[in-house]
């Protein structure tokens, strides 16, 4: 999938060099690239439990989130410098070449080979994965909570430029500057939160930190939605980023540790659908409502509903939160290491 993503990026670079990057072609290429990313992510996440000891899983998930958000901060800066010096063509070309490093890294990864013969149709296998996710309490809880957060909390990411418009005079230069500042603040906050969450979980327990992030994120979002200046909004969004990344890392770790091994990739793909499929719907709805009553009020309503839903679940289904810090199987060594010792 990384090779194919590199080819997609190279195709885009060639079109830019030739001056043929029309909106229709770019949209089609990006759609193909997005499909490849959606295919790859469950495989990436399913590999972690085979490479990392149980007690380091949250740290590994947090490190993954940290490097991704660091890329969001550093990448645009490097791209801007490249474009200023050599133009857009070189920026797209370097992006395509960067996939070589990822492919080399993946080639060096070693995990035990599990031979499975697929005798069922793909839709039956997907349905079996859905049944496995539903049957496992921790996976079911994490997927449901992720869907809730994706619909009511996560749309702030899609609406950063709209929030920047509220905080500026609306000129192109001011809007671009404010959007860049807010996006960078969210990325820096996410990196800081990702680097801290594992240590905090070790000290106070993974379940407690995850529950804290679930509750504190909407509170911080309300402060961000009503921040009167760019400075206060930037500070609030940095806090939001540090808390929201804790939700992502914590819920992802729950699924990775609790999903049955033979269904891990399929359960993780369902988890990712609960995030990636519901997030844009929430973004469109909150954007529509924000145009009518303002983003501050919209954010407050969405986050208020989020907190009410959490309170309802806590009162009626407390087991949902109880299973977030548990593991289905206690494994203290990665499977790869265990297999190697077995061979020895």
C-alpha atoms as one frame of an Amber mdcrd trajectory, in Angstrom:
protein
   0.000   0.000   0.000   2.899   2.374   0.685   4.348   1.610  -2.742   0.979
   2.382  -4.345   0.653   5.585  -2.296   4.093   6.599  -3.536   2.988   5.977
  -7.122  -0.120   8.085  -6.543   2.061  10.908  -5.183   4.430  10.537  -8.143
   1.491  10.736 -10.563   0.384  13.955  -8.924   3.934  15.334  -9.163   4.109
  14.506 -12.903   0.777  16.202 -13.535   1.971  19.323 -11.709   5.215  19.411
 -13.705   3.277  19.038 -16.954   0.709  21.640 -15.923  -2.153  19.146 -16.215
  -3.233  19.068 -12.550  -6.857  20.013 -13.171  -9.341  19.998 -10.270 -11.050
  16.860 -11.598  -7.810  14.884 -11.931  -6.507  16.027  -8.553  -9.794  15.054
  -6.894  -9.672  11.591  -8.465  -6.038  11.055  -7.469  -6.648  12.196  -3.914
  -9.650   9.841  -3.699  -7.459   6.904  -4.743  -4.784   7.959  -2.259  -7.346
   8.238   0.519  -8.624   4.740  -0.233  -5.083   3.370   0.007  -4.548   5.100
   3.349  -7.798   3.612   4.636  -6.578   0.177   3.521  -3.156   0.597   5.124
  -4.025   2.022   8.540  -5.638  -1.138  10.009  -2.561  -3.135   8.969  -0.229
  -0.601  10.620  -2.189  -0.645  13.847  -2.621  -4.430  13.828   1.168  -4.875
  13.688   1.882  -2.975  16.918   0.800  -5.679  19.406   3.208  -8.103  17.677
   6.117  -5.668  17.988   5.640  -3.983  21.358   5.273  -5.427  24.878   1.843
  -5.092  26.464   2.954  -2.511  29.009   4.372  -0.268  26.245   1.358  -0.352
  23.926  -0.028   3.034  24.971   3.438   4.580  24.619   3.754   3.095  21.127
   0.320   4.356  20.079   1.137   7.768  21.555   4.470   7.892  19.737   2.688
   7.084  16.482   0.266   9.941  17.115   3.116  12.265  18.085   5.117  11.684
  14.897   1.985  12.107  12.765   1.124  15.429  14.404   4.751  16.538  14.305
   4.606  15.927  10.572   1.540  18.168  10.391   3.588  20.946  12.005   6.940
  20.460  10.270   5.641  19.325   6.863   3.876  22.555   5.840   6.919  24.564
   6.956   9.281  22.475   4.829   6.831  22.602   1.933   6.590  26.384   2.142
  10.391  26.697   2.038  10.653  24.278  -0.880   7.931  26.077  -2.830   9.553
  29.457  -2.176  12.956  28.238  -3.404  12.104  25.862  -6.258   8.348  25.887
  -6.833   5.449  23.508  -6.361   6.917  20.894  -8.710   9.798  20.109  -6.358
   7.507  19.997  -3.331   5.335  17.312  -4.957   8.385  15.402  -6.239  10.055
  15.301  -2.813   6.787  14.158  -1.264   6.646  11.236  -3.720  10.279  10.275
  -3.023   9.662  10.317   0.736   7.636   7.102   0.419  10.861   5.213  -0.335
  11.969   5.672   3.273   8.639   4.309   4.533   8.847   1.268   2.261  12.417
   0.536   3.395  11.343   0.783   7.036   8.420  -1.591   6.482  10.655  -4.116
   4.693  12.841  -4.255   7.807   9.909  -5.130  10.100   9.762  -8.799  11.098
   6.642 -10.416  12.538   5.557 -14.068  12.784   3.764 -15.328   9.708   0.292
 -16.634  10.451  -0.945 -18.732   7.560  -4.648 -18.279   6.975  -6.659 -19.617
   4.066  -9.638 -17.407   3.229 -12.480 -19.708   2.218 -15.311 -17.244   2.840
 -16.337 -14.316   0.722 -14.987 -10.955   1.755 -18.389  -9.672   2.916 -18.753
 -12.694   5.184 -15.305 -12.029   6.638 -16.180  -8.372   7.240 -19.395  -9.470
   8.955 -17.398 -11.896  11.102 -15.102  -9.045  12.121 -18.103  -6.920  13.041
 -19.489  -9.746  15.174 -16.120 -10.120  16.897 -16.023  -6.392  17.651 -19.552
  -6.474  19.026 -18.875  -9.539  21.170 -15.765  -8.092  22.852 -16.826  -5.542
  25.531 -13.684  -3.408  25.372 -13.713  -3.165  21.582 -17.428  -2.396  21.560
 -16.945   0.360  24.156 -13.941   1.913  22.384 -15.655   1.928  18.974 -18.818
   3.492  20.420 -16.921   6.171  22.354 -14.797   6.941  19.286 -17.923   7.393
  17.177 -19.357   9.750  19.793 -16.168  11.823  19.939 -15.826  11.849  16.135
 -19.342  13.208  15.672 -19.458  15.806  18.459 -15.853  16.742  19.315 -13.549
  16.025  16.370 -15.197  18.455  13.871 -13.156  21.269  15.402 -10.304  20.055
  13.141 -12.321  20.599   9.963 -13.550  24.011  11.163 -10.219  25.590  12.119
 -10.223  27.876   9.086 -13.825  28.931   9.842 -12.799  29.749  13.420  -9.841
  31.710  12.050 -12.265  33.714   9.915 -14.182  34.703  13.063 -10.968  35.876
  14.749  -9.639  38.032  11.886 -10.764  40.822   9.580 -11.364  38.296   6.812
  -8.537  39.317   4.469  -6.671  36.508   2.740  -3.378  37.273   4.491  -4.914
  37.451   7.970  -7.001  34.340   7.396  -4.017  32.329   6.167  -1.890  33.479
   9.094  -4.549  32.700  11.695  -5.306  29.293  10.176  -1.603  28.424  10.201
  -1.179  29.566  13.806  -4.199  27.579  15.022  -3.257  24.442  13.085   0.298
  24.607  14.402  -0.936  25.118  17.973  -3.183  22.075  17.719  -0.316  19.998
  16.324   2.144  21.110  19.004  -0.404  20.431  21.723  -1.044  16.968  20.270
   2.669  16.144  20.210   3.090  17.282  23.809   0.024  15.343  24.929   1.132
  12.211  23.070   4.554  12.303  24.742   3.012  12.784  28.200   0.053  10.409
  28.101   2.039   7.191  28.567   3.813   8.504  31.668   0.554   9.826  33.114
  -1.162   6.502  32.425   1.692   4.658  34.134   1.284   6.881  37.187  -2.504
   7.129  37.412  -3.722   4.174  35.238  -4.673   4.144  31.587  -8.412   4.039
  32.314  -8.374   7.124  34.561  -6.360   9.205  32.102  -8.616   8.149  29.218
 -11.767   9.053  31.155 -10.208  12.394  32.105  -9.425  13.113  28.429 -12.956
  12.128  27.407 -14.439  14.653  29.853 -11.830  17.422  29.639 -11.710  17.608
  25.831 -15.265  19.007  25.371 -14.674  21.473  28.237 -11.505  22.749  26.538
 -13.340  22.912  23.201 -15.999  25.192  24.684 -13.246  27.523  25.908 -11.731
  27.469  22.407 -15.092  28.167  20.765 -15.691  31.271  22.891 -12.079  32.554
  22.956 -12.273  36.261  22.043  -8.818  36.697  20.509  -6.432  34.745  18.333
  -3.990  34.433  21.234  -6.507  32.932  23.651  -7.912  30.671  20.922  -4.394
  29.469  20.130  -3.693  28.596  23.753  -7.057  26.867  24.128  -6.567  24.873
  20.930  -3.148  23.688  22.083  -4.830  22.298  25.211  -7.557  20.724  23.075
  -4.901  19.045  20.931  -3.104  17.591  23.956  -6.352  16.177  25.374  -7.895
  14.898  22.144  -4.779  12.936  21.252  -5.203  11.126  24.571  -8.648   9.961
  23.444  -7.294   8.693  20.132  -4.314   6.887  21.653  -6.268   5.488  24.604
  -9.177   4.090  22.615  -6.905   2.730  19.892  -4.795   0.941  22.521  -7.923
  -0.584  24.036  -8.900  -2.084  20.680  -5.378  -3.280  19.922  -5.062  -5.073
  23.256  -8.548  -6.547  23.456  -9.351  -7.539  19.873  -9.041 -11.298  19.199
  -5.785 -11.870  17.302  -7.459 -13.531  14.315  -9.850 -10.565  13.948  -7.517
  -7.745  14.981  -7.176  -6.102  11.565 -10.898  -6.246  10.871 -11.845  -4.893
  14.292  -9.330  -2.064  13.908 -10.760  -1.235  10.491 -14.211  -0.897  12.077
 -12.710   1.338  14.750 -11.156   3.533  12.050 -14.478   3.710  10.197 -16.096
   4.956  13.422 -13.583   7.802  13.342 -13.022   8.554   9.662 -16.576   7.877
   8.494 -18.449   9.828  11.169 -16.049  12.771  11.591 -16.863  14.413   8.213
 -20.599  14.075   8.863 -20.188  15.918  12.148 -18.026  18.510  10.424 -20.648
  19.248   7.767 -23.477  19.496  10.304 -21.527  21.695  12.710 -20.343  23.880
   9.839 -23.944  24.314   8.669 -25.125  25.185  12.170 -22.127  27.450  12.755
 -23.119  29.539   9.727 -26.448  30.234  11.413 -25.729  30.639  15.126 -21.938
  31.002  15.253 -19.211  28.463  15.878 -18.993  29.265  19.593 -22.623  28.355
  20.241 -22.372  25.367  17.898 -19.330  24.015  19.719 -20.998  24.552  23.086
 -24.137  22.669  21.992 -22.146  19.765  20.518 -19.872  19.492  23.545 -22.817
  19.818  25.917 -24.497  16.889  24.156 -21.201  14.999  24.358 -20.954  15.493
  28.135 -24.622  14.563  28.619 -24.051  11.360  26.626 -20.997  10.485  28.733
 -22.962  11.129  31.943 -25.840   8.963  30.704 -23.490   6.123  29.819 -21.721
   6.424  33.159 -25.044   6.212  35.018 -26.679   3.446  32.979 -23.726   1.449
  31.591 -20.763   1.870  33.954 -19.153  -1.301  32.589 -18.325   0.644  29.395
 -15.742   2.680  31.287 -14.640  -0.195  33.501 -13.280  -2.219  30.569 -11.244
   0.606  29.017  -8.160  -0.082  31.093  -8.216  -3.852  30.882  -6.633  -6.252
  28.430  -8.284  -9.376  27.158  -5.021 -11.312  27.305  -2.077 -10.302  29.437
   0.979 -10.493  27.174   4.235  -9.094  28.524   6.397  -9.848  25.501   5.770
  -9.120  21.844   4.776 -12.141  19.801   7.797 -11.682  17.553  10.188 -12.051
  20.495   8.308 -15.042  21.877   8.404 -16.777  18.492  12.123 -16.127  18.178
  12.781 -17.679  21.573  10.642 -20.652  20.620  12.835 -21.224  17.585  15.969
 -20.935  19.712
